[in-house]
């Protein structure tokens, strides 16, 4: 499955390995990722597509804001990721 803007991915390499992240933008073979806590919206992580694994494509207010380019807060990212990945990522909670 092709990874697109507003998808949720899990890092499979690097120091953020195992963390859930939102895809904020796609730049060729690179993705701009943020989780609202360690990687904030102001400074997203630029990561190669091969170093992440697709997790989910959800329809919620947060993903709609990412797709449309509306103003988004870091706490919204944290809350959405905490709801989706509550089992394996206790540090994701807001």
mmCIF file of N, CA and C in Angstrom:
data_model
loop_
_atom_site.group_PDB
_atom_site.id
_atom_site.type_symbol
_atom_site.label_atom_id
_atom_site.label_comp_id
_atom_site.label_asym_id
_atom_site.label_seq_id
_atom_site.Cartn_x
_atom_site.Cartn_y
_atom_site.Cartn_z
ATOM 1 N N UNK A 1 0.839 -1.180 0.000
ATOM 2 C CA UNK A 1 0.000 0.000 0.000
ATOM 3 C C UNK A 1 0.886 1.247 0.000
ATOM 4 N N UNK A 2 0.510 2.205 -0.781
ATOM 5 C CA UNK A 2 1.283 3.429 -0.879
ATOM 6 C C UNK A 2 0.960 4.349 0.302
ATOM 7 N N UNK A 3 1.985 4.910 0.896
ATOM 8 C CA UNK A 3 1.816 5.808 2.036
ATOM 9 C C UNK A 3 1.500 7.205 1.517
ATOM 10 N N UNK A 4 0.432 7.795 2.061
ATOM 11 C CA UNK A 4 -0.012 9.112 1.621
ATOM 12 C C UNK A 4 -0.088 10.058 2.816
ATOM 13 N N UNK A 5 -0.350 11.311 2.505
ATOM 14 C CA UNK A 5 -0.491 12.349 3.519
ATOM 15 C C UNK A 5 -1.626 11.984 4.479
ATOM 16 N N UNK A 6 -1.417 12.204 5.752
ATOM 17 C CA UNK A 6 -2.347 11.966 6.871
ATOM 18 C C UNK A 6 -2.434 10.505 7.290
ATOM 19 N N UNK A 7 -1.642 9.610 6.701
ATOM 20 C CA UNK A 7 -1.595 8.222 7.156
ATOM 21 C C UNK A 7 -0.812 8.126 8.457
ATOM 22 N N UNK A 8 -1.002 7.033 9.169
ATOM 23 C CA UNK A 8 -0.248 6.775 10.388
ATOM 24 C C UNK A 8 0.732 5.651 10.093
ATOM 25 N N UNK A 9 1.997 5.893 10.441
ATOM 26 C CA UNK A 9 3.049 4.915 10.193
ATOM 27 C C UNK A 9 3.788 4.622 11.493
ATOM 28 N N UNK A 10 4.502 3.505 11.492
ATOM 29 C CA UNK A 10 5.345 3.141 12.630
ATOM 30 C C UNK A 10 6.781 3.140 12.138
ATOM 31 N N UNK A 11 7.666 3.835 12.849
ATOM 32 C CA UNK A 11 9.078 3.886 12.486
ATOM 33 C C UNK A 11 9.697 2.505 12.688
ATOM 34 N N UNK A 12 10.420 2.024 11.671
ATOM 35 C CA UNK A 12 11.050 0.707 11.765
ATOM 36 C C UNK A 12 12.562 0.800 11.884
ATOM 37 N N UNK A 13 13.098 2.012 11.889
ATOM 38 C CA UNK A 13 14.541 2.208 12.024
ATOM 39 C C UNK A 13 14.815 3.554 12.688
ATOM 40 N N UNK A 14 15.976 3.664 13.298
ATOM 41 C CA UNK A 14 16.377 4.918 13.940
ATOM 42 C C UNK A 14 16.004 4.964 15.397
ATOM 43 N N UNK A 15 16.277 6.106 16.029
ATOM 44 C CA UNK A 15 15.991 6.197 17.461
ATOM 45 C C UNK A 15 14.514 6.298 17.775
ATOM 46 N N UNK A 16 13.699 6.599 16.778
ATOM 47 C CA UNK A 16 12.252 6.627 16.989
ATOM 48 C C UNK A 16 11.592 5.303 16.595
ATOM 49 N N UNK A 17 12.364 4.251 16.510
ATOM 50 C CA UNK A 17 11.867 2.925 16.135
ATOM 51 C C UNK A 17 10.727 2.494 17.056
ATOM 52 N N UNK A 18 9.628 2.044 16.451
ATOM 53 C CA UNK A 18 8.479 1.578 17.214
ATOM 54 C C UNK A 18 7.443 2.641 17.513
ATOM 55 N N UNK A 19 7.726 3.905 17.252
ATOM 56 C CA UNK A 19 6.786 4.984 17.551
ATOM 57 C C UNK A 19 5.818 5.192 16.395
ATOM 58 N N UNK A 20 4.594 5.572 16.746
ATOM 59 C CA UNK A 20 3.598 5.927 15.755
ATOM 60 C C UNK A 20 3.753 7.399 15.403
ATOM 61 N N UNK A 21 3.639 7.695 14.113
ATOM 62 C CA UNK A 21 3.812 9.061 13.621
ATOM 63 C C UNK A 21 2.792 9.350 12.522
ATOM 64 N N UNK A 22 2.375 10.597 12.431
ATOM 65 C CA UNK A 22 1.523 11.041 11.330
ATOM 66 C C UNK A 22 2.391 11.482 10.156
ATOM 67 N N UNK A 23 1.951 11.183 8.945
ATOM 68 C CA UNK A 23 2.614 11.670 7.737
ATOM 69 C C UNK A 23 2.027 13.043 7.432
ATOM 70 N N UNK A 24 2.862 14.076 7.539
ATOM 71 C CA UNK A 24 2.401 15.436 7.270
ATOM 72 C C UNK A 24 2.535 15.798 5.803
ATOM 73 N N UNK A 25 3.542 15.225 5.143
ATOM 74 C CA UNK A 25 3.758 15.524 3.732
ATOM 75 C C UNK A 25 4.625 14.436 3.114
ATOM 76 N N UNK A 26 4.541 14.301 1.806
ATOM 77 C CA UNK A 26 5.334 13.333 1.060
ATOM 78 C C UNK A 26 6.196 14.107 0.068
ATOM 79 N N UNK A 27 7.512 13.871 0.122
ATOM 80 C CA UNK A 27 8.462 14.531 -0.779
ATOM 81 C C UNK A 27 9.270 13.461 -1.505
ATOM 82 N N UNK A 28 8.708 12.909 -2.576
ATOM 83 C CA UNK A 28 9.403 11.864 -3.311
ATOM 84 C C UNK A 28 9.564 10.616 -2.475
ATOM 85 N N UNK A 29 10.818 10.243 -2.167
ATOM 86 C CA UNK A 29 11.103 9.052 -1.378
ATOM 87 C C UNK A 29 11.149 9.353 0.117
ATOM 88 N N UNK A 30 10.912 10.601 0.499
ATOM 89 C CA UNK A 30 10.963 11.010 1.901
ATOM 90 C C UNK A 30 9.576 11.383 2.410
ATOM 91 N N UNK A 31 9.387 11.208 3.714
ATOM 92 C CA UNK A 31 8.156 11.576 4.387
ATOM 93 C C UNK A 31 8.471 12.570 5.493
ATOM 94 N N UNK A 32 7.588 13.522 5.717
ATOM 95 C CA UNK A 32 7.702 14.431 6.851
ATOM 96 C C UNK A 32 6.754 13.919 7.924
ATOM 97 N N UNK A 33 7.306 13.576 9.099
ATOM 98 C CA UNK A 33 6.564 12.899 10.149
ATOM 99 C C UNK A 33 6.550 13.701 11.443
ATOM 100 N N UNK A 34 5.441 13.588 12.187
ATOM 101 C CA UNK A 34 5.346 14.238 13.493
ATOM 102 C C UNK A 34 4.447 13.416 14.397
ATOM 103 N N UNK A 35 4.745 13.477 15.705
ATOM 104 C CA UNK A 35 3.901 12.798 16.685
ATOM 105 C C UNK A 35 3.350 13.767 17.732
ATOM 106 N N UNK A 36 3.762 15.022 17.695
ATOM 107 C CA UNK A 36 3.248 16.017 18.633
ATOM 108 C C UNK A 36 3.992 16.074 19.951
ATOM 109 N N UNK A 37 4.892 15.127 20.201
ATOM 110 C CA UNK A 37 5.628 15.117 21.461
ATOM 111 C C UNK A 37 7.121 15.277 21.193
ATOM 112 N N UNK A 38 7.790 14.230 20.754
ATOM 113 C CA UNK A 38 9.226 14.336 20.465
ATOM 114 C C UNK A 38 9.465 14.993 19.114
ATOM 115 N N UNK A 39 8.567 14.757 18.182
ATOM 116 C CA UNK A 39 8.630 15.409 16.874
ATOM 117 C C UNK A 39 7.392 16.266 16.724
ATOM 118 N N UNK A 40 7.599 17.566 16.879
ATOM 119 C CA UNK A 40 6.486 18.497 16.861
ATOM 120 C C UNK A 40 6.211 18.973 15.442
ATOM 121 N N UNK A 41 5.071 19.616 15.266
ATOM 122 C CA UNK A 41 4.665 20.121 13.958
ATOM 123 C C UNK A 41 5.643 21.156 13.410
ATOM 124 N N UNK A 42 6.271 21.909 14.314
ATOM 125 C CA UNK A 42 7.184 22.969 13.894
ATOM 126 C C UNK A 42 8.458 22.404 13.271
ATOM 127 N N UNK A 43 8.859 21.208 13.685
ATOM 128 C CA UNK A 43 10.087 20.575 13.185
ATOM 129 C C UNK A 43 9.836 19.097 12.912
ATOM 130 N N UNK A 44 9.122 18.779 11.828
ATOM 131 C CA UNK A 44 8.839 17.376 11.545
ATOM 132 C C UNK A 44 10.095 16.604 11.163
ATOM 133 N N UNK A 45 10.055 15.303 11.386
ATOM 134 C CA UNK A 45 11.166 14.414 11.043
ATOM 135 C C UNK A 45 11.087 14.068 9.566
ATOM 136 N N UNK A 46 12.202 14.203 8.859
ATOM 137 C CA UNK A 46 12.283 13.808 7.451
ATOM 138 C C UNK A 46 12.888 12.408 7.426
ATOM 139 N N UNK A 47 12.111 11.437 6.976
ATOM 140 C CA UNK A 47 12.532 10.048 7.054
ATOM 141 C C UNK A 47 12.249 9.347 5.732
ATOM 142 N N UNK A 48 13.142 8.445 5.353
ATOM 143 C CA UNK A 48 12.943 7.689 4.120
ATOM 144 C C UNK A 48 11.753 6.753 4.263
ATOM 145 N N UNK A 49 11.044 6.600 3.157
ATOM 146 C CA UNK A 49 9.856 5.763 3.121
ATOM 147 C C UNK A 49 10.148 4.319 3.520
ATOM 148 N N UNK A 50 11.330 3.828 3.192
ATOM 149 C CA UNK A 50 11.657 2.431 3.499
ATOM 150 C C UNK A 50 11.902 2.192 4.988
ATOM 151 N N UNK A 51 12.010 3.263 5.776
ATOM 152 C CA UNK A 51 12.259 3.130 7.208
ATOM 153 C C UNK A 51 11.002 3.252 8.058
ATOM 154 N N UNK A 52 9.843 3.180 7.409
ATOM 155 C CA UNK A 52 8.569 3.196 8.131
ATOM 156 C C UNK A 52 7.673 2.082 7.600
ATOM 157 N N UNK A 53 6.708 1.693 8.439
ATOM 158 C CA UNK A 53 5.729 0.676 8.070
ATOM 159 C C UNK A 53 4.343 1.288 8.202
ATOM 160 N N UNK A 54 3.535 1.135 7.155
ATOM 161 C CA UNK A 54 2.160 1.649 7.183
ATOM 162 C C UNK A 54 1.389 0.979 8.313
ATOM 163 N N UNK A 55 0.637 1.780 9.091
ATOM 164 C CA UNK A 55 -0.167 1.245 10.185
ATOM 165 C C UNK A 55 -1.662 1.412 9.946
ATOM 166 N N UNK A 56 -2.084 2.623 9.597
ATOM 167 C CA UNK A 56 -3.523 2.860 9.473
ATOM 168 C C UNK A 56 -3.813 4.090 8.629
ATOM 169 N N UNK A 57 -4.994 4.085 8.072
ATOM 170 C CA UNK A 57 -5.550 5.254 7.399
ATOM 171 C C UNK A 57 -6.898 5.480 8.051
ATOM 172 N N UNK A 58 -6.984 6.477 8.908
ATOM 173 C CA UNK A 58 -8.205 6.719 9.673
ATOM 174 C C UNK A 58 -8.886 8.000 9.204
ATOM 175 N N UNK A 59 -10.175 8.061 9.442
ATOM 176 C CA UNK A 59 -10.936 9.276 9.145
ATOM 177 C C UNK A 59 -11.351 9.908 10.459
ATOM 178 N N UNK A 60 -10.711 11.017 10.789
ATOM 179 C CA UNK A 60 -11.050 11.760 12.002
ATOM 180 C C UNK A 60 -10.751 13.231 11.738
ATOM 181 N N UNK A 61 -11.025 14.048 12.704
ATOM 182 C CA UNK A 61 -10.827 15.496 12.558
ATOM 183 C C UNK A 61 -9.350 15.826 12.298
ATOM 184 N N UNK A 62 -8.448 15.131 12.972
ATOM 185 C CA UNK A 62 -7.021 15.396 12.823
ATOM 186 C C UNK A 62 -6.555 15.117 11.400
ATOM 187 N N UNK A 63 -6.960 13.982 10.842
ATOM 188 C CA UNK A 63 -6.531 13.650 9.483
ATOM 189 C C UNK A 63 -7.136 14.608 8.458
ATOM 190 N N UNK A 64 -8.368 15.035 8.696
ATOM 191 C CA UNK A 64 -8.990 16.011 7.795
ATOM 192 C C UNK A 64 -8.229 17.339 7.805
ATOM 193 N N UNK A 65 -7.767 17.752 8.989
ATOM 194 C CA UNK A 65 -6.996 18.985 9.091
ATOM 195 C C UNK A 65 -5.660 18.870 8.368
ATOM 196 N N UNK A 66 -5.021 17.712 8.463
ATOM 197 C CA UNK A 66 -3.745 17.513 7.771
ATOM 198 C C UNK A 66 -3.955 17.580 6.262
ATOM 199 N N UNK A 67 -4.989 16.900 5.774
ATOM 200 C CA UNK A 67 -5.264 16.876 4.330
ATOM 201 C C UNK A 67 -5.606 18.254 3.789
ATOM 202 N N UNK A 68 -6.405 19.020 4.534
ATOM 203 C CA UNK A 68 -6.857 20.318 4.038
ATOM 204 C C UNK A 68 -5.873 21.448 4.311
ATOM 205 N N UNK A 69 -4.900 21.210 5.195
ATOM 206 C CA UNK A 69 -3.923 22.250 5.500
ATOM 207 C C UNK A 69 -4.393 23.213 6.573
ATOM 208 N N UNK A 70 -5.466 22.863 7.283
ATOM 209 C CA UNK A 70 -5.963 23.716 8.367
ATOM 210 C C UNK A 70 -4.986 23.733 9.531
ATOM 211 N N UNK A 71 -5.177 24.696 10.406
ATOM 212 C CA UNK A 71 -4.326 24.831 11.593
ATOM 213 C C UNK A 71 -4.518 23.623 12.499
ATOM 214 N N UNK A 72 -3.406 23.072 12.956
ATOM 215 C CA UNK A 72 -3.402 21.853 13.746
ATOM 216 C C UNK A 72 -2.488 22.049 14.942
ATOM 217 N N UNK A 73 -2.816 21.419 16.058
ATOM 218 C CA UNK A 73 -1.966 21.556 17.239
ATOM 219 C C UNK A 73 -1.280 20.229 17.550
ATOM 220 N N UNK A 74 -0.176 20.321 18.283
ATOM 221 C CA UNK A 74 0.566 19.129 18.688
ATOM 222 C C UNK A 74 -0.275 18.245 19.610
ATOM 223 N N UNK A 75 -1.099 18.858 20.440
ATOM 224 C CA UNK A 75 -1.928 18.062 21.350
ATOM 225 C C UNK A 75 -2.956 17.225 20.588
ATOM 226 N N UNK A 76 -3.450 17.735 19.471
ATOM 227 C CA UNK A 76 -4.382 16.946 18.656
ATOM 228 C C UNK A 76 -3.697 15.701 18.102
ATOM 229 N N UNK A 77 -2.450 15.858 17.659
ATOM 230 C CA UNK A 77 -1.697 14.702 17.170
ATOM 231 C C UNK A 77 -1.499 13.683 18.287
ATOM 232 N N UNK A 78 -1.076 14.149 19.453
ATOM 233 C CA UNK A 78 -0.834 13.249 20.587
ATOM 234 C C UNK A 78 -2.089 12.487 20.977
ATOM 235 N N UNK A 79 -3.218 13.181 21.067
ATOM 236 C CA UNK A 79 -4.463 12.547 21.483
ATOM 237 C C UNK A 79 -4.913 11.484 20.482
ATOM 238 N N UNK A 80 -4.830 11.786 19.207
ATOM 239 C CA UNK A 80 -5.239 10.821 18.186
ATOM 240 C C UNK A 80 -4.339 9.598 18.197
ATOM 241 N N UNK A 81 -3.026 9.799 18.293
ATOM 242 C CA UNK A 81 -2.100 8.669 18.332
ATOM 243 C C UNK A 81 -2.285 7.841 19.600
ATOM 244 N N UNK A 82 -2.593 8.477 20.715
ATOM 245 C CA UNK A 82 -2.809 7.751 21.966
ATOM 246 C C UNK A 82 -4.056 6.873 21.872
ATOM 247 N N UNK A 83 -5.090 7.357 21.198
ATOM 248 C CA UNK A 83 -6.310 6.570 21.026
ATOM 249 C C UNK A 83 -6.055 5.351 20.148
ATOM 250 N N UNK A 84 -5.226 5.500 19.137
ATOM 251 C CA UNK A 84 -4.974 4.410 18.192
ATOM 252 C C UNK A 84 -3.953 3.408 18.690
ATOM 253 N N UNK A 85 -2.918 3.886 19.345
ATOM 254 C CA UNK A 85 -1.830 2.991 19.734
ATOM 255 C C UNK A 85 -1.631 2.891 21.216
ATOM 256 N N UNK A 86 -2.685 2.853 21.967
ATOM 257 C CA UNK A 86 -2.587 2.823 23.416
ATOM 258 C C UNK A 86 -1.890 1.611 23.976
ATOM 259 N N UNK A 87 -1.857 0.487 23.211
ATOM 260 C CA UNK A 87 -1.295 -0.737 23.768
ATOM 261 C C UNK A 87 0.220 -0.743 23.809
ATOM 262 N N UNK A 88 0.912 -0.256 22.785
ATOM 263 C CA UNK A 88 2.352 -0.392 22.748
ATOM 264 C C UNK A 88 3.147 0.868 22.969
ATOM 265 N N UNK A 89 2.503 2.023 23.084
ATOM 266 C CA UNK A 89 3.226 3.285 23.185
ATOM 267 C C UNK A 89 2.685 4.149 24.319
ATOM 268 N N UNK A 90 3.006 3.826 25.564
ATOM 269 C CA UNK A 90 2.494 4.644 26.658
ATOM 270 C C UNK A 90 3.060 6.058 26.664
ATOM 271 N N UNK A 91 4.222 6.268 26.029
ATOM 272 C CA UNK A 91 4.830 7.601 25.998
ATOM 273 C C UNK A 91 4.152 8.506 24.964
ATOM 274 N N UNK A 92 3.228 7.998 24.176
ATOM 275 C CA UNK A 92 2.560 8.775 23.152
ATOM 276 C C UNK A 92 1.440 9.636 23.745
ATOM 277 N N UNK A 93 0.991 9.316 24.933
ATOM 278 C CA UNK A 93 -0.149 10.026 25.496
ATOM 279 C C UNK A 93 0.198 11.469 25.827
ATOM 280 N N UNK A 94 -0.825 12.342 25.718
ATOM 281 C CA UNK A 94 -0.652 13.760 25.881
ATOM 282 C C UNK A 94 -0.373 14.187 27.251
#
